[in-house]
Tab-separated table of C-alpha atoms and ligand atoms in Angstrom:
chain	number	residue	atom	x	y	z
A	380	UNK	CA	-120.995	-61.383	27.501
A	381	UNK	CA	-117.917	-59.665	28.802
A	382	UNK	CA	-116.517	-59.901	32.310
A	383	UNK	CA	-113.650	-58.251	34.090
A	384	UNK	CA	-114.159	-59.331	37.702
A	385	UNK	CA	-114.673	-62.422	39.784
A	386	UNK	CA	-118.097	-61.603	41.177
A	387	UNK	CA	-119.445	-61.361	37.655
A	388	UNK	CA	-118.269	-64.903	36.974
A	389	UNK	CA	-120.118	-66.255	40.007
A	390	UNK	CA	-123.244	-64.356	38.991
A	391	UNK	CA	-123.117	-65.725	35.439
A	392	UNK	CA	-122.523	-69.222	36.808
A	393	UNK	CA	-125.780	-68.905	38.803
A	394	UNK	CA	-127.949	-67.199	36.221
A	395	UNK	CA	-126.692	-68.281	32.818
A	396	UNK	CA	-124.127	-71.080	33.174
A	397	UNK	CA	-124.040	-71.797	29.439
A	398	UNK	CA	-123.124	-68.242	28.459
A	399	UNK	CA	-120.189	-67.755	26.163
A	400	UNK	CA	-117.973	-65.229	27.869
A	401	UNK	CA	-115.327	-62.779	26.736
A	402	UNK	CA	-112.736	-61.398	29.113
A	403	UNK	CA	-112.409	-57.617	28.808
A	404	UNK	CA	-108.892	-56.361	29.345
A	405	UNK	CA	-107.675	-52.837	29.954
A	406	UNK	CA	-105.228	-51.195	27.612
A	407	UNK	CA	-105.639	-47.429	27.614
A	408	UNK	CA	-104.683	-44.975	24.905
A	409	UNK	CA	-102.358	-42.313	26.295
A	410	UNK	CA	-104.749	-39.710	24.852
A	411	UNK	CA	-108.442	-40.374	24.357
A	412	UNK	CA	-111.441	-38.071	24.237
A	413	UNK	CA	-113.340	-40.387	26.592
A	414	UNK	CA	-111.161	-42.854	28.490
A	415	UNK	CA	-113.003	-46.029	29.527
A	416	UNK	CA	-110.272	-47.991	31.284
A	417	UNK	CA	-110.873	-46.512	34.714
A	418	UNK	CA	-114.278	-48.216	34.687
A	419	UNK	CA	-113.897	-51.345	32.553
A	420	UNK	CA	-111.281	-53.965	31.850
A	421	UNK	CA	-109.019	-56.100	34.016
A	422	UNK	CA	-105.259	-55.804	33.952
A	423	UNK	CA	-104.178	-58.320	31.281
A	424	UNK	CA	-101.056	-59.371	33.169
A	425	UNK	CA	-101.910	-59.170	36.887
A	426	UNK	CA	-105.639	-59.955	36.900
A	427	UNK	CA	-106.639	-61.820	33.746
A	428	UNK	CA	-104.775	-65.090	34.537
A	429	UNK	CA	-106.478	-65.349	37.925
A	430	UNK	CA	-109.915	-64.604	36.445
A	431	UNK	CA	-109.431	-67.274	33.792
A	432	UNK	CA	-108.501	-69.784	36.481
A	433	UNK	CA	-111.665	-68.924	38.397
A	434	UNK	CA	-113.732	-69.210	35.210
A	435	UNK	CA	-112.175	-72.587	34.510
A	436	UNK	CA	-112.892	-73.883	38.004
A	437	UNK	CA	-116.526	-72.739	37.671
A	438	UNK	CA	-116.825	-74.463	34.291
A	439	UNK	CA	-117.592	-71.218	32.493
A	440	UNK	CA	-117.132	-71.181	28.750
A	441	UNK	CA	-114.764	-68.303	27.980
A	442	UNK	CA	-114.332	-67.883	24.224
A	443	UNK	CA	-112.221	-64.790	23.726
A	444	UNK	CA	-110.827	-61.404	24.666
A	445	UNK	CA	-112.140	-57.878	24.221
A	446	UNK	CA	-110.773	-54.417	24.836
A	447	UNK	CA	-111.670	-50.781	24.211
A	448	UNK	CA	-108.659	-48.457	24.158
A	449	UNK	CA	-110.802	-45.373	24.826
A	450	UNK	CA	-113.276	-43.467	22.705
A	451	UNK	CA	-111.772	-40.840	20.427
A	452	UNK	CA	-108.371	-42.549	20.601
A	453	UNK	CA	-105.476	-40.263	19.649
A	454	UNK	CA	-102.847	-42.952	20.188
A	455	UNK	CA	-103.029	-45.442	17.275
A	456	UNK	CA	-100.024	-47.554	18.451
A	457	UNK	CA	-102.006	-48.565	21.548
A	458	UNK	CA	-103.929	-51.007	19.339
A	459	UNK	CA	-100.760	-53.044	18.828
A	460	UNK	CA	-100.131	-53.174	22.572
A	461	UNK	CA	-103.698	-54.287	23.205
A	462	UNK	CA	-103.609	-56.948	20.483
A	463	UNK	CA	-100.324	-58.285	21.871
A	464	UNK	CA	-101.822	-58.444	25.374
A	465	UNK	CA	-104.817	-60.304	23.933
A	466	UNK	CA	-102.456	-62.769	22.233
A	467	UNK	CA	-100.794	-63.493	25.549
A	468	UNK	CA	-104.150	-64.151	27.163
A	469	UNK	CA	-105.164	-66.463	24.305
A	470	UNK	CA	-101.952	-68.413	24.952
A	471	UNK	CA	-102.449	-68.520	28.705
A	472	UNK	CA	-106.059	-69.644	28.257
A	473	UNK	CA	-104.849	-72.485	26.035
A	474	UNK	CA	-102.737	-73.798	28.940
A	475	UNK	CA	-105.990	-74.061	30.926
A	476	UNK	CA	-107.652	-76.024	28.146
A	477	UNK	CA	-109.592	-73.165	26.566
A	478	UNK	CA	-109.703	-72.800	22.817
A	479	UNK	CA	-110.447	-69.087	22.281
A	480	UNK	CA	-111.869	-68.083	18.903
A	481	UNK	CA	-112.948	-64.450	19.346
A	482	UNK	CA	-110.990	-61.217	19.512
A	483	UNK	CA	-113.026	-58.031	19.912
A	484	UNK	CA	-110.948	-54.911	19.242
A	485	UNK	CA	-113.632	-52.514	20.512
A	486	UNK	CA	-114.159	-48.925	19.397
A	487	UNK	CA	-112.094	-45.763	19.507
A	488	UNK	CA	-111.992	-45.039	15.764
A	489	UNK	CA	-112.335	-41.423	14.556
A	490	UNK	CA	-115.425	-40.210	12.699
A	491	UNK	CA	-115.231	-36.437	12.253
A	492	UNK	CA	-114.996	-34.823	8.812
A	493	UNK	CA	-111.370	-34.804	7.719
A	494	UNK	CA	-110.278	-37.647	9.997
A	495	UNK	CA	-109.179	-41.024	8.714
A	496	UNK	CA	-109.138	-44.539	10.070
A	497	UNK	CA	-106.136	-45.400	7.876
A	498	UNK	CA	-103.429	-45.034	10.521
A	499	UNK	CA	-105.253	-47.220	13.038
A	500	UNK	CA	-106.205	-49.724	10.323
A	501	UNK	CA	-102.578	-50.087	9.278
A	502	UNK	CA	-101.454	-50.720	12.864
A	503	UNK	CA	-104.339	-53.093	13.588
A	504	UNK	CA	-103.840	-55.092	10.388
A	505	UNK	CA	-100.113	-55.456	10.969
A	506	UNK	CA	-100.612	-56.499	14.594
A	507	UNK	CA	-103.273	-59.029	13.569
A	508	UNK	CA	-100.944	-60.465	10.929
A	509	UNK	CA	-98.178	-60.751	13.523
A	510	UNK	CA	-100.160	-62.035	16.493
A	511	UNK	CA	-103.340	-63.560	15.080
A	512	UNK	CA	-102.408	-65.101	11.713
A	513	UNK	CA	-104.860	-67.979	12.261
A	514	UNK	CA	-107.877	-67.200	10.005
A	515	UNK	CA	-110.202	-69.295	12.151
A	516	UNK	CA	-110.131	-66.625	14.914
A	517	UNK	CA	-113.079	-64.278	14.549
A	518	UNK	CA	-111.996	-60.663	14.788
A	519	UNK	CA	-114.753	-58.158	15.496
A	520	UNK	CA	-114.836	-54.452	16.344
A	521	UNK	CA	-117.438	-52.139	17.864
A	522	UNK	CA	-117.079	-48.835	16.003
A	523	UNK	CA	-119.357	-46.107	17.315
A	524	UNK	CA	-118.395	-42.546	16.407
A	525	UNK	CA	-116.642	-43.793	13.264
A	526	UNK	CA	-120.026	-44.371	11.637
A	527	UNK	CA	-122.069	-41.490	12.915
A	528	UNK	CA	-119.997	-38.500	13.898
A	529	UNK	CA	-119.879	-36.661	10.564
A	530	UNK	CA	-123.318	-37.907	9.512
A	531	UNK	CA	-125.093	-35.223	11.535
A	532	UNK	CA	-124.821	-31.478	11.102
A	533	UNK	CA	-126.647	-29.344	13.637
A	534	UNK	CA	-128.072	-25.979	12.628
A	535	UNK	CA	-129.228	-23.646	15.381
A	536	UNK	CA	-131.179	-20.469	15.227
A	537	UNK	CA	-130.184	-17.253	17.024
A	538	UNK	CA	-133.069	-16.125	19.202
A	539	UNK	CA	-131.369	-13.440	21.236
A	540	UNK	CA	-128.212	-11.352	21.132
A	541	UNK	CA	-126.412	-9.248	23.706
A	542	UNK	CA	-123.793	-6.737	22.646
A	543	UNK	CA	-121.380	-6.095	25.527
A	544	UNK	CA	-118.966	-3.192	25.505
A	545	UNK	CA	-115.515	-4.195	26.679
A	546	UNK	CA	-112.467	-2.030	27.144
A	547	UNK	CA	-109.420	-3.347	25.323
A	548	UNK	CA	-106.752	-3.667	28.072
A	549	UNK	CA	-103.963	-2.737	25.610
A	550	UNK	CA	-105.406	0.137	23.590
A	551	UNK	CA	-107.947	1.342	26.111
A	552	UNK	CA	-110.491	1.532	23.273
A	553	UNK	CA	-113.984	0.191	23.651
A	554	UNK	CA	-114.804	-2.895	21.586
A	555	UNK	CA	-117.990	-4.872	21.365
A	556	UNK	CA	-118.317	-8.576	22.195
A	557	UNK	CA	-121.409	-10.443	21.068
A	558	UNK	CA	-123.284	-13.063	23.061
A	559	UNK	CA	-125.480	-15.211	20.809
A	560	UNK	CA	-128.277	-17.241	22.371
A	561	UNK	CA	-129.340	-20.238	20.287
A	562	UNK	CA	-132.080	-22.843	20.460
A	563	UNK	CA	-129.926	-25.799	21.564
A	564	UNK	CA	-127.438	-26.113	24.375
A	565	UNK	CA	-125.642	-28.386	26.810
A	566	UNK	CA	-128.912	-29.905	28.004
A	567	UNK	CA	-129.676	-30.840	24.388
A	568	UNK	CA	-127.280	-31.893	21.636
A	569	UNK	CA	-124.360	-30.066	23.180
A	570	UNK	CA	-124.330	-32.389	26.191
A	571	UNK	CA	-121.401	-33.824	24.205
A	572	UNK	CA	-119.339	-30.914	25.535
A	573	UNK	CA	-119.806	-32.176	29.084
A	574	UNK	CA	-120.010	-35.931	28.578
A	575	UNK	CA	-117.986	-36.552	25.449
A	576	UNK	CA	-115.460	-33.715	25.843
A	577	UNK	CA	-116.116	-32.642	22.282
A	578	UNK	CA	-114.501	-29.567	20.796
A	579	UNK	CA	-117.257	-27.654	19.058
A	580	UNK	CA	-116.691	-25.695	15.875
A	581	UNK	CA	-119.249	-23.158	14.692
A	582	UNK	CA	-119.748	-21.396	11.399
A	583	UNK	CA	-122.467	-19.030	10.251
A	584	UNK	CA	-124.709	-20.450	7.547
A	585	UNK	CA	-124.781	-17.192	5.586
A	586	UNK	CA	-121.820	-15.503	3.943
A	587	UNK	CA	-121.292	-12.130	5.565
A	588	UNK	CA	-119.773	-9.808	3.021
A	589	UNK	CA	-118.491	-7.187	5.439
A	590	UNK	CA	-115.726	-9.544	6.693
A	591	UNK	CA	-115.344	-7.869	10.099
A	592	UNK	CA	-115.099	-10.398	12.954
A	593	UNK	CA	-115.951	-9.866	16.613
A	594	UNK	CA	-115.073	-11.786	19.711
A	595	UNK	CA	-118.251	-13.747	20.467
A	596	UNK	CA	-119.692	-16.426	22.712
A	597	UNK	CA	-122.558	-18.835	22.037
A	598	UNK	CA	-125.073	-19.834	24.683
A	599	UNK	CA	-127.853	-22.414	25.000
A	600	UNK	CA	-131.466	-21.500	25.714
A	601	UNK	CA	-131.929	-22.752	29.294
A	602	UNK	CA	-131.840	-20.895	32.599
A	603	UNK	CA	-128.486	-22.398	33.538
A	604	UNK	CA	-125.337	-20.239	33.394
A	605	UNK	CA	-123.414	-23.411	32.624
A	606	UNK	CA	-125.332	-23.682	29.372
A	607	UNK	CA	-122.583	-22.275	27.181
A	608	UNK	CA	-121.697	-23.805	23.812
A	609	UNK	CA	-118.574	-21.787	22.910
A	610	UNK	CA	-116.889	-19.255	25.164
A	611	UNK	CA	-114.752	-17.365	22.670
A	612	UNK	CA	-114.943	-17.438	18.899
A	613	UNK	CA	-114.470	-14.800	16.204
A	614	UNK	CA	-117.725	-14.357	14.291
A	615	UNK	CA	-119.245	-11.749	11.993
A	616	UNK	CA	-122.015	-9.585	13.378
A	617	UNK	CA	-125.124	-11.729	13.058
A	618	UNK	CA	-128.774	-10.819	13.534
A	619	UNK	CA	-131.810	-12.434	15.109
A	620	UNK	CA	-133.006	-15.444	13.135
A	621	UNK	CA	-129.598	-16.163	11.583
A	622	UNK	CA	-128.388	-19.765	11.613
A	623	UNK	CA	-125.168	-21.221	12.994
A	624	UNK	CA	-123.921	-24.548	11.683
A	625	UNK	CA	-122.119	-27.144	13.815
A	626	UNK	CA	-120.530	-30.099	12.041
A	627	UNK	CA	-119.722	-33.568	13.407
A	628	UNK	CA	-122.683	-33.631	15.766
A	629	UNK	CA	-123.624	-37.300	15.274
A	630	UNK	CA	-121.792	-39.057	18.083
A	631	UNK	CA	-122.926	-38.965	21.716
A	632	UNK	CA	-125.285	-36.034	21.215
A	633	UNK	CA	-129.031	-36.692	20.742
A	634	UNK	CA	-129.217	-39.937	22.778
A	635	UNK	CA	-128.315	-38.013	25.922
A	636	UNK	CA	-130.316	-34.848	25.152
A	637	UNK	CA	-133.101	-33.885	27.565
A	638	UNK	CA	-136.005	-31.446	27.264
A	639	UNK	CA	-134.857	-29.602	30.423
A	640	UNK	CA	-136.551	-26.233	30.899
A	641	UNK	CA	-139.126	-27.129	28.265
A	642	UNK	CA	-136.844	-26.828	25.264
A	643	UNK	CA	-137.551	-29.641	22.832
A	644	UNK	CA	-134.951	-32.113	21.669
A	645	UNK	CA	-133.840	-31.166	18.144
A	646	UNK	CA	-135.758	-32.572	15.242
A	647	UNK	CA	-133.768	-34.685	12.805
A	648	UNK	CA	-134.180	-34.077	9.090
A	649	UNK	CA	-132.766	-36.862	6.991
A	650	UNK	CA	-131.136	-35.089	4.091
A	651	UNK	CA	-129.744	-36.931	1.125
A	652	UNK	CA	-127.886	-35.430	-1.741
A	653	UNK	CA	-129.909	-36.119	-4.871
A	654	UNK	CA	-127.239	-38.398	-6.356
A	655	UNK	CA	-127.005	-40.404	-3.148
A	656	UNK	CA	-130.775	-40.666	-2.988
A	657	UNK	CA	-130.904	-42.065	-6.519
A	658	UNK	CA	-128.258	-44.607	-5.559
A	659	UNK	CA	-130.076	-45.590	-2.359
A	660	UNK	CA	-133.366	-45.926	-4.182
A	661	UNK	CA	-131.757	-48.445	-6.490
A	662	UNK	CA	-130.164	-50.433	-3.656
A	663	UNK	CA	-132.956	-50.302	-1.080
A	664	UNK	CA	-136.624	-50.896	-1.828
A	665	UNK	CA	-137.649	-47.539	-0.369
A	666	UNK	CA	-140.805	-45.771	-1.338
A	667	UNK	CA	-142.773	-42.765	-0.181
A	668	UNK	CA	-144.746	-45.080	2.123
A	669	UNK	CA	-141.670	-45.309	4.274
A	670	UNK	CA	-140.739	-41.656	4.248
A	671	UNK	CA	-142.476	-38.356	4.142
A	672	UNK	CA	-140.862	-36.183	1.531
A	673	UNK	CA	-140.533	-32.700	2.945
A	674	UNK	CA	-139.237	-29.361	1.830
A	675	UNK	CA	-135.751	-28.467	2.923
A	676	UNK	CA	-135.671	-24.927	4.267
A	677	UNK	CA	-134.173	-22.728	1.557
A	678	UNK	CA	-131.121	-21.951	3.658
A	679	UNK	CA	-130.414	-25.682	3.952
A	680	UNK	CA	-130.694	-26.478	0.281
A	681	UNK	CA	-128.466	-29.527	0.354
A	682	UNK	CA	-130.525	-31.824	-1.821
A	683	UNK	CA	-133.497	-34.025	-1.215
A	684	UNK	CA	-134.930	-33.827	2.289
A	685	UNK	CA	-136.792	-36.821	3.663
A	686	UNK	CA	-138.564	-36.149	6.938
A	687	UNK	CA	-140.185	-38.957	8.856
A	688	UNK	CA	-143.117	-37.770	10.958
A	689	UNK	CA	-143.670	-40.834	13.109
A	690	UNK	CA	-141.253	-43.639	12.336
A	691	UNK	CA	-142.937	-46.095	14.718
A	692	UNK	CA	-146.219	-45.955	12.845
A	693	UNK	CA	-144.564	-46.694	9.528
A	694	UNK	CA	-144.563	-50.194	8.078
A	695	UNK	CA	-141.576	-52.389	8.873
A	696	UNK	CA	-139.375	-52.741	5.885
A	697	UNK	CA	-137.385	-55.856	5.062
A	698	UNK	CA	-134.207	-54.739	3.411
A	699	UNK	CA	-131.683	-56.886	1.636
A	700	UNK	CA	-128.176	-55.530	1.792
A	701	UNK	CA	-125.821	-56.859	-0.851
A	702	UNK	CA	-122.340	-57.550	0.483
A	703	UNK	CA	-119.497	-57.355	-1.991
A	704	UNK	CA	-116.115	-58.881	-1.417
A	705	UNK	CA	-113.219	-58.802	-3.840
A	706	UNK	CA	-115.357	-56.911	-6.291
A	707	UNK	CA	-118.054	-59.583	-6.551
A	708	UNK	CA	-121.434	-60.022	-4.876
A	709	UNK	CA	-121.081	-62.998	-2.560
A	710	UNK	CA	-123.932	-62.815	-0.106
A	711	UNK	CA	-126.980	-60.878	0.952
A	712	UNK	CA	-127.916	-59.869	4.477
A	713	UNK	CA	-131.564	-59.380	5.284
A	714	UNK	CA	-132.486	-56.896	7.991
A	715	UNK	CA	-135.952	-57.498	9.362
A	716	UNK	CA	-136.881	-54.079	10.601
A	717	UNK	CA	-135.322	-50.992	9.190
A	718	UNK	CA	-137.020	-47.719	9.919
A	719	UNK	CA	-136.203	-44.214	8.947
A	720	UNK	CA	-134.178	-42.314	11.529
A	721	UNK	CA	-136.116	-39.743	13.552
B	1363	LIG	C1	-118.183	-51.377	24.925
B	1363	LIG	C2	-118.161	-50.287	23.919
B	1363	LIG	N1	-117.993	-50.595	22.619
B	1363	LIG	C3	-117.972	-49.653	21.657
B	1363	LIG	C4	-118.143	-48.329	21.967
B	1363	LIG	C5	-118.090	-47.313	20.847
B	1363	LIG	O1	-116.903	-46.599	20.972
B	1363	LIG	P1	-116.441	-45.525	19.893
B	1363	LIG	O2	-117.548	-44.558	19.707
B	1363	LIG	O3	-115.226	-44.925	20.480
B	1363	LIG	O4	-116.113	-46.261	18.620
B	1363	LIG	C6	-118.305	-47.944	23.316
B	1363	LIG	C7	-118.451	-46.551	23.685
B	1363	LIG	O5	-118.484	-46.169	24.828
B	1363	LIG	C8	-118.314	-48.950	24.308
B	1363	LIG	O6	-118.473	-48.645	25.607
């Protein structure tokens, strides 16, 4: 368990004195989509030494250091600073008789289409080589959006449209702006606009041959005026029933969605490209007992569509995941319960 304050240490001492504890330090990225440091992490230089002394005097087993530089980190060099700070705490802890063996480098890694973890990986690997060359130290990370962000694409349906005449302040001519109302909004998947500060990109599913673009806004379905998805975007003239596609909707979206105003939380269709499905079928012992094979709507013809109706009523599935290192199979991990995603 992590701690970053003294009270927590006393509480752990009372409730779970044998816990193995990790001190969480603060080292903030200069730019991050969701900073975390204002809530978690002690100052590595002014607070951590005192906390370690308290832990020592209480006989608490502290085994390492953790940090999270901020989710959606746009400041890769911060990882070096944080790893250096962790090194200094490892060294200080050693003077108290601790023998730390865990460094947790948290999350903050990008996951959108077109992003890469390479820059951060290069900085992290170099800093680890410099400050943590000892291979007996366990280095772990907690990637979140890195895994899931680009895995989900949201498609929304237009259920209402308002055409608003606006006078162009320069030419004095009347132009039309379109307001598109769709079946998901900030109370659903797009809560990420409010809570995760995500920048949303929208594109129509269909190709519109005419090519003319209009200033448009996109709105969610609820009664709330705040329920706006995009306030100004150039889009072709679309019609009722058309679909709008939003990429990178996998991180910090559905888990926070609510059915406010009676609008259901979006249904997830697990869609696998046919080649990927063939590969997965060979690796995982999946069968139709574990999935319901559904029909992808024609406008979403991406490949094979596997729709789970009720994942909790499906049989648990032991899955063996082969782990390859240096090109060879060296071990297998068995997951007890793997269920299709709903
Ligand atoms: C403690 C902790 N670890 C990991 C994560 C995942 O972070 P990210 O999605 O930036 O990788 C979070 C996100 O808030 C977190 O609070």
